[in-house]
Structure formats: C-alpha cells, structure tokens
XYZ file of N, CA and C in Angstrom:
528
model
N -19.657 33.884 -75.183
C -19.035 32.747 -75.847
C -19.573 32.648 -77.273
N -18.658 32.514 -78.212
C -19.047 32.389 -79.610
C -19.610 31.002 -79.881
N -20.673 30.946 -80.628
C -21.243 29.665 -81.042
C -21.487 29.631 -82.540
N -21.332 30.759 -83.206
C -21.615 30.861 -84.635
C -20.448 30.309 -85.457
N -20.749 29.500 -86.427
C -19.744 28.954 -87.345
C -19.512 29.945 -88.473
N -18.248 30.110 -88.855
C -17.941 30.964 -90.000
C -18.282 30.227 -91.283
N -18.705 30.938 -92.308
C -18.993 30.280 -93.592
C -17.701 29.821 -94.252
N -17.807 28.852 -95.136
C -16.605 28.339 -95.810
C -16.119 29.290 -96.888
N -16.999 30.117 -97.430
C -16.616 31.097 -98.458
C -17.404 32.379 -98.212
N -16.781 33.516 -98.588
C -17.438 34.823 -98.431
C -17.154 35.678 -99.662
N -17.890 36.775 -99.778
C -17.652 37.775 -100.816
C -16.831 38.902 -100.178
N -15.513 38.832 -100.267
C -14.663 39.762 -99.520
C -14.755 41.212 -99.988
N -15.002 41.448 -101.266
C -15.079 42.819 -101.754
C -16.286 43.536 -101.151
N -17.415 42.855 -101.056
C -18.613 43.434 -100.450
C -18.401 43.663 -98.958
N -17.810 42.671 -98.284
C -17.566 42.795 -96.848
C -16.604 43.949 -96.547
N -15.565 44.108 -97.378
C -14.602 45.195 -97.173
C -15.247 46.555 -97.447
N -16.066 46.640 -98.488
C -16.732 47.907 -98.818
C -17.653 48.348 -97.682
N -18.229 47.394 -96.967
C -19.131 47.698 -95.857
C -18.424 47.689 -94.499
N -17.121 47.501 -94.489
C -16.321 47.452 -93.253
C -16.934 46.490 -92.231
N -17.235 45.295 -92.703
C -17.903 44.326 -91.841
C -16.903 43.527 -91.011
N -17.418 43.007 -89.910
C -16.625 42.200 -88.987
C -17.288 40.837 -88.859
N -16.489 39.775 -88.990
C -16.977 38.414 -88.801
C -16.277 37.816 -87.587
N -17.059 37.223 -86.719
C -16.522 36.505 -85.575
C -17.204 35.162 -85.520
N -16.424 34.146 -85.248
C -17.042 32.841 -85.166
C -16.039 31.740 -84.946
N -16.528 30.537 -85.106
C -15.747 29.331 -84.861
C -15.514 28.577 -86.158
N -14.385 27.903 -86.207
C -14.058 27.016 -87.321
C -13.755 25.646 -86.723
N -14.450 24.625 -87.181
C -14.228 23.268 -86.682
C -12.873 22.760 -87.180
N -11.996 22.421 -86.241
C -10.638 21.997 -86.605
C -10.623 20.669 -87.356
N -11.597 19.801 -87.112
C -11.608 18.504 -87.796
C -11.885 18.648 -89.302
N -12.359 19.811 -89.743
C -12.624 20.048 -91.166
C -11.378 20.483 -91.936
N -10.302 20.779 -91.241
C -9.088 21.318 -91.879
C -8.128 20.173 -92.201
N -8.208 19.678 -93.420
C -7.463 18.480 -93.825
C -5.953 18.713 -93.918
N -5.535 19.881 -94.410
C -4.090 20.147 -94.503
C -3.463 20.275 -93.116
N -4.192 20.845 -92.181
C -3.721 20.919 -90.797
C -3.586 19.510 -90.227
N -4.549 18.652 -90.504
C -4.491 17.260 -90.046
C -3.290 16.543 -90.650
N -2.981 16.813 -91.914
C -1.806 16.206 -92.542
C -0.516 16.661 -91.854
N -0.526 17.873 -91.354
C 0.661 18.469 -90.728
C 0.890 17.965 -89.302
N -0.171 17.951 -88.469
C 0.010 17.617 -87.050
C -0.955 16.551 -86.533
N -1.762 15.978 -87.392
C -2.700 14.948 -86.962
C -4.116 15.480 -86.826
N -5.063 14.554 -86.684
C -6.477 14.918 -86.548
C -6.684 15.780 -85.315
N -7.576 16.745 -85.438
C -7.831 17.695 -84.365
C -9.295 17.652 -83.947
N -9.521 18.058 -82.710
C -10.873 18.201 -82.168
C -11.030 19.643 -81.706
N -12.255 20.089 -81.549
C -12.503 21.418 -81.035
C -12.623 22.444 -82.142
N -12.530 23.719 -81.748
C -12.748 24.819 -82.672
C -11.635 25.853 -82.553
N -11.418 26.561 -83.632
C -10.582 27.758 -83.617
C -11.518 28.952 -83.490
N -11.134 29.917 -82.676
C -11.901 31.155 -82.527
C -11.285 32.183 -83.465
N -12.091 32.737 -84.359
C -11.585 33.613 -85.415
C -12.349 34.934 -85.416
N -11.596 36.032 -85.561
C -12.177 37.365 -85.720
C -11.566 37.980 -86.971
N -12.408 38.459 -87.867
C -11.953 39.057 -89.121
C -12.601 40.422 -89.306
N -11.794 41.438 -89.538
C -12.301 42.790 -89.818
C -11.962 43.111 -91.275
N -12.973 43.284 -92.091
C -12.797 43.617 -93.496
C -12.800 45.133 -93.632
N -11.918 45.678 -94.494
C -11.852 47.137 -94.644
C -11.181 47.510 -95.964
N -11.173 48.803 -96.229
C -10.463 49.391 -97.364
C -9.422 50.353 -96.800
N -8.231 50.380 -97.406
C -7.240 51.365 -96.955
C -7.310 52.602 -97.850
N -6.405 53.551 -97.645
C -6.419 54.816 -98.389
C -6.217 54.604 -99.891
N -5.523 53.526 -100.273
C -5.302 53.222 -101.695
C -6.410 52.330 -102.265
N -7.481 52.164 -101.513
C -8.647 51.367 -101.915
C -8.321 49.877 -102.046
N -7.297 49.438 -101.333
C -7.004 48.004 -101.267
C -8.003 47.364 -100.301
N -8.462 46.201 -100.643
C -9.388 45.451 -99.806
C -8.554 44.607 -98.838
N -8.780 44.799 -97.538
C -7.943 44.181 -96.516
C -8.764 43.379 -95.525
N -8.058 42.436 -94.880
C -8.634 41.669 -93.776
C -7.619 41.691 -92.638
N -8.032 42.225 -91.492
C -7.238 42.121 -90.271
C -7.844 40.987 -89.468
N -7.034 40.006 -89.129
C -7.584 38.833 -88.463
C -6.824 38.408 -87.230
N -7.536 37.701 -86.379
C -6.970 37.068 -85.188
C -7.566 35.678 -85.086
N -6.742 34.740 -84.632
C -7.263 33.397 -84.388
C -6.591 32.805 -83.171
N -7.329 31.930 -82.506
C -6.837 31.189 -81.358
C -7.364 29.771 -81.457
N -6.506 28.814 -81.087
C -6.936 27.422 -81.082
C -6.051 26.626 -80.133
N -6.608 25.594 -79.568
C -5.835 24.619 -78.798
C -5.709 23.385 -79.670
N -4.473 23.087 -80.041
C -4.209 21.963 -80.928
C -3.552 20.825 -80.167
N -3.755 19.631 -80.642
C -3.093 18.454 -80.108
C -1.958 18.120 -81.070
N -0.724 18.355 -80.607
C 0.450 18.181 -81.460
C 1.358 17.133 -80.829
N 1.918 16.209 -81.627
C 2.783 15.187 -81.043
C 4.108 15.775 -80.548
N 4.524 15.336 -79.355
C 5.822 15.701 -78.784
C 6.911 15.093 -79.674
N 7.970 15.841 -79.945
C 9.040 15.352 -80.822
C 9.901 14.280 -80.167
N 9.832 14.168 -78.837
C 10.616 13.125 -78.158
C 9.854 11.812 -78.087
N 8.646 11.871 -77.486
C 7.917 10.630 -77.198
C 6.783 10.357 -78.181
N 6.462 11.322 -79.032
C 5.403 11.227 -80.030
C 3.996 11.133 -79.436
N 3.855 11.350 -78.130
C 2.546 11.401 -77.494
C 1.945 12.787 -77.738
N 0.628 12.878 -77.938
C 0.023 14.194 -78.187
C 0.071 15.081 -76.945
N 0.227 16.370 -77.188
C 0.188 17.355 -76.107
C -0.595 18.563 -76.572
N -1.243 19.225 -75.655
C -2.058 20.384 -75.984
C -1.168 21.616 -76.122
N -1.322 22.325 -77.234
C -0.542 23.533 -77.504
C -1.504 24.643 -77.911
N -1.422 25.770 -77.211
C -2.237 26.930 -77.559
C -1.549 27.675 -78.698
N -2.288 27.932 -79.757
C -1.762 28.636 -80.927
C -2.593 29.901 -81.113
N -1.905 31.014 -81.333
C -2.597 32.285 -81.576
C -1.865 33.019 -82.684
N -2.604 33.774 -83.467
C -1.992 34.503 -84.569
C -2.790 35.764 -84.864
N -2.072 36.810 -85.190
C -2.675 38.025 -85.745
C -2.117 38.164 -87.145
N -2.970 38.483 -88.104
C -2.522 38.542 -89.490
C -3.239 39.639 -90.240
N -2.600 40.098 -91.314
C -3.171 41.106 -92.195
C -3.086 40.573 -93.619
N -4.231 40.487 -94.261
C -4.316 39.965 -95.617
C -4.783 41.053 -96.565
N -4.246 41.042 -97.761
C -4.710 41.922 -98.832
C -5.390 41.037 -99.875
N -6.605 41.380 -100.228
C -7.383 40.593 -101.177
C -6.947 40.968 -102.592
N -6.537 39.966 -103.363
C -6.087 40.205 -104.732
C -6.814 39.247 -105.667
N -6.903 39.657 -106.923
C -7.606 38.821 -107.898
C -6.672 38.163 -108.905
N -5.368 38.476 -108.837
C -4.414 37.859 -109.766
C -3.020 37.839 -109.139
N -2.159 37.033 -109.727
C -0.775 36.975 -109.255
C -0.062 38.301 -109.497
N -0.412 38.985 -110.571
C 0.217 40.277 -110.873
C -0.124 41.306 -109.790
N -1.365 41.336 -109.349
C -1.733 42.290 -108.296
C -1.155 41.864 -106.943
N -0.890 40.588 -106.751
C -0.267 40.123 -105.512
C 1.148 40.664 -105.372
N 1.840 40.830 -106.494
C 3.205 41.359 -106.466
C 3.243 42.825 -106.036
N 2.138 43.529 -106.163
C 2.070 44.947 -105.815
C 1.650 45.198 -104.367
N 1.355 44.154 -103.633
C 0.897 44.297 -102.251
C 2.068 44.693 -101.359
N 1.895 45.692 -100.484
C 2.969 46.072 -99.556
C 3.384 44.894 -98.667
N 4.606 44.923 -98.212
C 5.167 43.779 -97.485
C 4.485 43.505 -96.145
N 3.795 44.472 -95.558
C 3.139 44.216 -94.274
C 1.875 43.369 -94.422
N 1.430 43.130 -95.661
C 0.244 42.315 -95.917
C 0.628 41.046 -96.662
N -0.112 39.981 -96.378
C -0.002 38.749 -97.142
C -1.101 38.764 -98.193
N -0.774 38.552 -99.452
C -1.846 38.505 -100.449
C -2.649 37.208 -100.332
N -3.948 37.324 -100.521
C -4.812 36.154 -100.549
C -5.635 36.242 -101.836
N -5.549 35.207 -102.625
C -6.155 35.190 -103.961
C -7.647 34.875 -103.888
N -8.430 35.689 -104.587
C -9.880 35.521 -104.665
C -10.228 35.164 -106.100
N -11.012 34.137 -106.260
C -11.459 33.727 -107.598
C -12.977 33.858 -107.678
N -13.461 34.416 -108.761
C -14.900 34.574 -108.999
C -15.601 35.281 -107.835
N -14.957 36.330 -107.312
C -15.529 37.158 -106.244
C -15.735 36.402 -104.931
N -15.226 35.180 -104.826
C -15.404 34.367 -103.626
C -14.038 34.062 -102.998
N -13.958 34.220 -101.683
C -12.754 33.880 -100.934
C -13.002 32.577 -100.195
N -12.106 31.624 -100.371
C -12.146 30.375 -99.614
C -11.705 30.713 -98.187
N -12.658 31.076 -97.356
C -12.360 31.552 -96.008
C -11.716 30.468 -95.151
N -12.242 29.261 -95.209
C -11.655 28.172 -94.421
C -10.226 27.877 -94.858
N -9.970 27.957 -96.157
C -8.608 27.749 -96.656
C -7.648 28.817 -96.156
N -8.097 30.070 -96.137
C -7.252 31.167 -95.656
C -6.980 31.027 -94.157
N -7.980 30.641 -93.395
C -7.806 30.444 -91.961
C -6.884 29.258 -91.697
N -7.053 28.191 -92.473
C -6.183 27.023 -92.331
C -4.735 27.389 -92.637
N -4.512 28.210 -93.667
C -3.155 28.670 -93.973
C -2.536 29.379 -92.780
N -3.295 30.275 -92.154
C -2.788 31.029 -91.010
C -2.518 30.124 -89.817
N -3.358 29.138 -89.597
C -3.111 28.178 -88.518
C -1.819 27.403 -88.756
N -1.621 26.940 -89.968
C -0.411 26.179 -90.289
C 0.825 27.057 -90.132
N 0.741 28.309 -90.573
C 1.881 29.214 -90.435
C 2.197 29.538 -88.982
N 1.218 29.456 -88.099
C 1.446 29.798 -86.699
C 1.847 28.595 -85.840
N 1.976 27.422 -86.442
C 2.398 26.248 -85.687
C 3.820 26.436 -85.164
N 4.091 25.988 -83.948
C 5.472 26.061 -83.448
C 6.371 25.110 -84.236
N 7.649 25.469 -84.344
C 8.594 24.637 -85.098
C 8.771 23.265 -84.450
N 8.984 23.249 -83.134
C 9.239 22.015 -82.406
C 8.454 22.053 -81.103
N 7.845 20.935 -80.750
C 7.052 20.850 -79.529
C 7.577 19.694 -78.683
N 7.892 20.000 -77.416
C 8.352 18.991 -76.462
C 7.549 19.096 -75.177
N 7.283 17.950 -74.540
C 6.775 17.951 -73.171
C 7.894 18.468 -72.262
N 7.542 18.948 -71.074
C 8.559 19.183 -70.058
C 9.198 17.841 -69.747
N 10.475 17.853 -69.352
C 11.173 16.591 -69.104
C 10.451 15.727 -68.079
N 9.866 16.356 -67.057
C 9.177 15.600 -66.006
C 7.913 14.919 -66.538
N 7.311 15.463 -67.600
C 6.061 14.924 -68.135
C 6.256 14.016 -69.339
N 7.435 14.018 -69.923
C 7.679 13.276 -71.163
C 7.891 11.795 -70.876
N 7.371 10.952 -71.737
C 7.515 9.506 -71.601
C 8.935 9.043 -71.908
N 9.735 9.891 -72.535
C 11.122 9.565 -72.847
C 12.016 10.340 -71.889
N 12.872 9.639 -71.157
C 13.735 10.292 -70.177
C 14.996 10.825 -70.853
N 15.718 11.651 -70.110
C 16.979 12.219 -70.608
C 17.987 11.111 -70.913
N 18.014 10.063 -70.083
C 18.953 8.959 -70.291
C 18.658 8.215 -71.595
N 17.374 8.101 -71.930
C 17.011 7.420 -73.172
C 17.399 8.238 -74.395
N 17.517 9.550 -74.247
C 17.897 10.406 -75.366
C 19.403 10.430 -75.582
N 20.162 10.111 -74.554
C 21.618 10.160 -74.635
C 22.133 8.915 -75.347
N 23.086 9.097 -76.222
C 23.660 7.959 -76.930
C 24.971 7.521 -76.305
N 25.350 8.126 -75.189
C 26.603 7.758 -74.528
C 27.707 8.716 -74.910
N 28.811 8.593 -74.191
C 29.951 9.466 -74.459
C 31.010 8.708 -75.233
N 31.828 9.444 -75.969
C 32.920 8.837 -76.713
C 33.994 8.347 -75.758
N 34.578 7.178 -76.007
C 35.715 6.741 -75.192
C 36.880 7.718 -75.384
N 37.774 7.786 -74.409
C 38.892 8.730 -74.435
C 39.782 8.572 -75.665
N 40.125 7.320 -76.027
C 41.048 7.129 -77.164
C 40.446 7.602 -78.479
N 39.117 7.463 -78.652
C 38.489 7.933 -79.890
C 38.486 9.441 -79.968
N 38.207 10.110 -78.858
C 38.130 11.559 -78.889
C 39.501 12.188 -79.083
N 40.586 11.561 -78.577
C 41.919 12.131 -78.755
C 42.438 11.910 -80.166
N 42.024 10.846 -80.844
C 42.495 10.610 -82.205
C 41.844 11.569 -83.199
N 40.802 12.251 -82.799
C 40.104 13.191 -83.667
C 40.828 14.527 -83.767
N 41.920 14.731 -83.048
C 42.625 16.008 -83.086
C 43.501 16.128 -84.328
N 43.654 15.057 -85.109
C 44.438 15.129 -86.341
C 43.782 16.096 -87.305
N 44.596 16.854 -87.972
C 44.109 17.822 -88.942
C 43.825 17.093 -90.252
N 42.625 17.197 -90.784
C 42.317 16.491 -92.033
C 43.087 17.048 -93.232
N 43.697 18.219 -93.078
C 44.428 18.808 -94.191
C 45.921 18.470 -94.162
N 46.360 17.642 -93.205
C 47.770 17.238 -93.151
C 48.191 16.523 -94.427
N 47.318 15.729 -94.997
C 47.652 15.021 -96.239
C 47.890 16.008 -97.374
N 47.170 17.110 -97.387
C 47.365 18.121 -98.426
C 48.697 18.847 -98.259
N 49.139 19.032 -97.010
C 50.426 19.690 -96.758
C 51.566 18.884 -97.361
N 51.494 17.555 -97.257
C 52.560 16.715 -97.803
C 52.582 16.772 -99.321
N 51.429 16.964 -99.953
C 51.359 17.056 -101.405
C 51.852 18.416 -101.890
N 51.754 19.439 -101.076
C 52.120 20.796 -101.477
C 53.587 20.883 -101.875
N 54.484 20.252 -101.153
C 55.907 20.303 -101.472
C 56.262 19.517 -102.714
N 55.466 18.545 -103.109
C 55.750 17.695 -104.276
C 55.363 18.321 -105.583
N 54.519 19.338 -105.563
C 54.050 19.929 -106.813
C 54.938 20.984 -107.333
C-alpha cells in the first residue's frame, strides 16, 4: 500500500534523463479546480509516473492514476462514489512553440523555470477523466422515474402539430 505523498513540483528534465519512476498519493482535498468542478473531495488519488526520453530526445511522462470521487448525481444531486482511472502520456515542453511540435499521441505539459507543477498536471488529468454524466441506478436514486416525467401531450395537441410550418411559404410562392 502506498503511503508516500507526491511532491507538488518536480524537475522533470532530470527525472526523465535518469528514467525515474514516481509512485505515490495525492490528497484530493488539495485540488481546488477539481473541487470547483464536482465538489469537495476526501481521500487520495493513487498516481504512478514514469519519466523517460524517446528516440528524438523528447522528455516524456507515462502516467496512471486512480481515485474514488464523490460526484453529485444529475437527477437527485446526492453525492455518489465514482471510480475514476486514467492512463496518459505527457510531453514536457518549455514553450508554446515547442508544444505545437509534439506528436498527437502526447499531451504537451508546460514547464517553467525547470519546474513542473506536478499537482496541477495530475489535477488536469483527473478533470479530463471525469465522466460526462453521473446517475444513481433508478432503484437507488432519490428521484423516481415518475418525478422525472412531465406527462404526456393530450391527443388534440399532438395531432395539431402535424401542420407543415412551410405551408405559409407555399402560399407566398405563387404571389411572387
């Protein structure tokens, strides 16, 4: 079981040159942008990062993360536990110009003053791996199917909708 916390910043060029591997935990309550997205979180994300160089001497990070997040259900707005996992490949770049040259299989991550904001990069990956929509199973949700239904249209309303909205244009066509 991992108990080591990852540092908030690292020297990625040195780590890549030495082909180092970092494994550790990131406290979810420290990730403010994630909290803005899905609410305050408890617990830790488990993160593994392998730093390396490719044949073109690009500095790369192959990463994996796992976390159990508490995300509000879109129906009842009650929190529910959702397991989130992601595998990602990052290319370390020092400018926007070099980011444009990164192959499409890598996401560029900008490094300033030889330091990578590691927590920021991990938070980005967590946010990108969030599911689009989260619902409880119907049996577990506080909102029933009947509460979601707005009712059916009466027969006379649904039959009057068969009129073609372009009929008015047809009558104008002969007059021009």
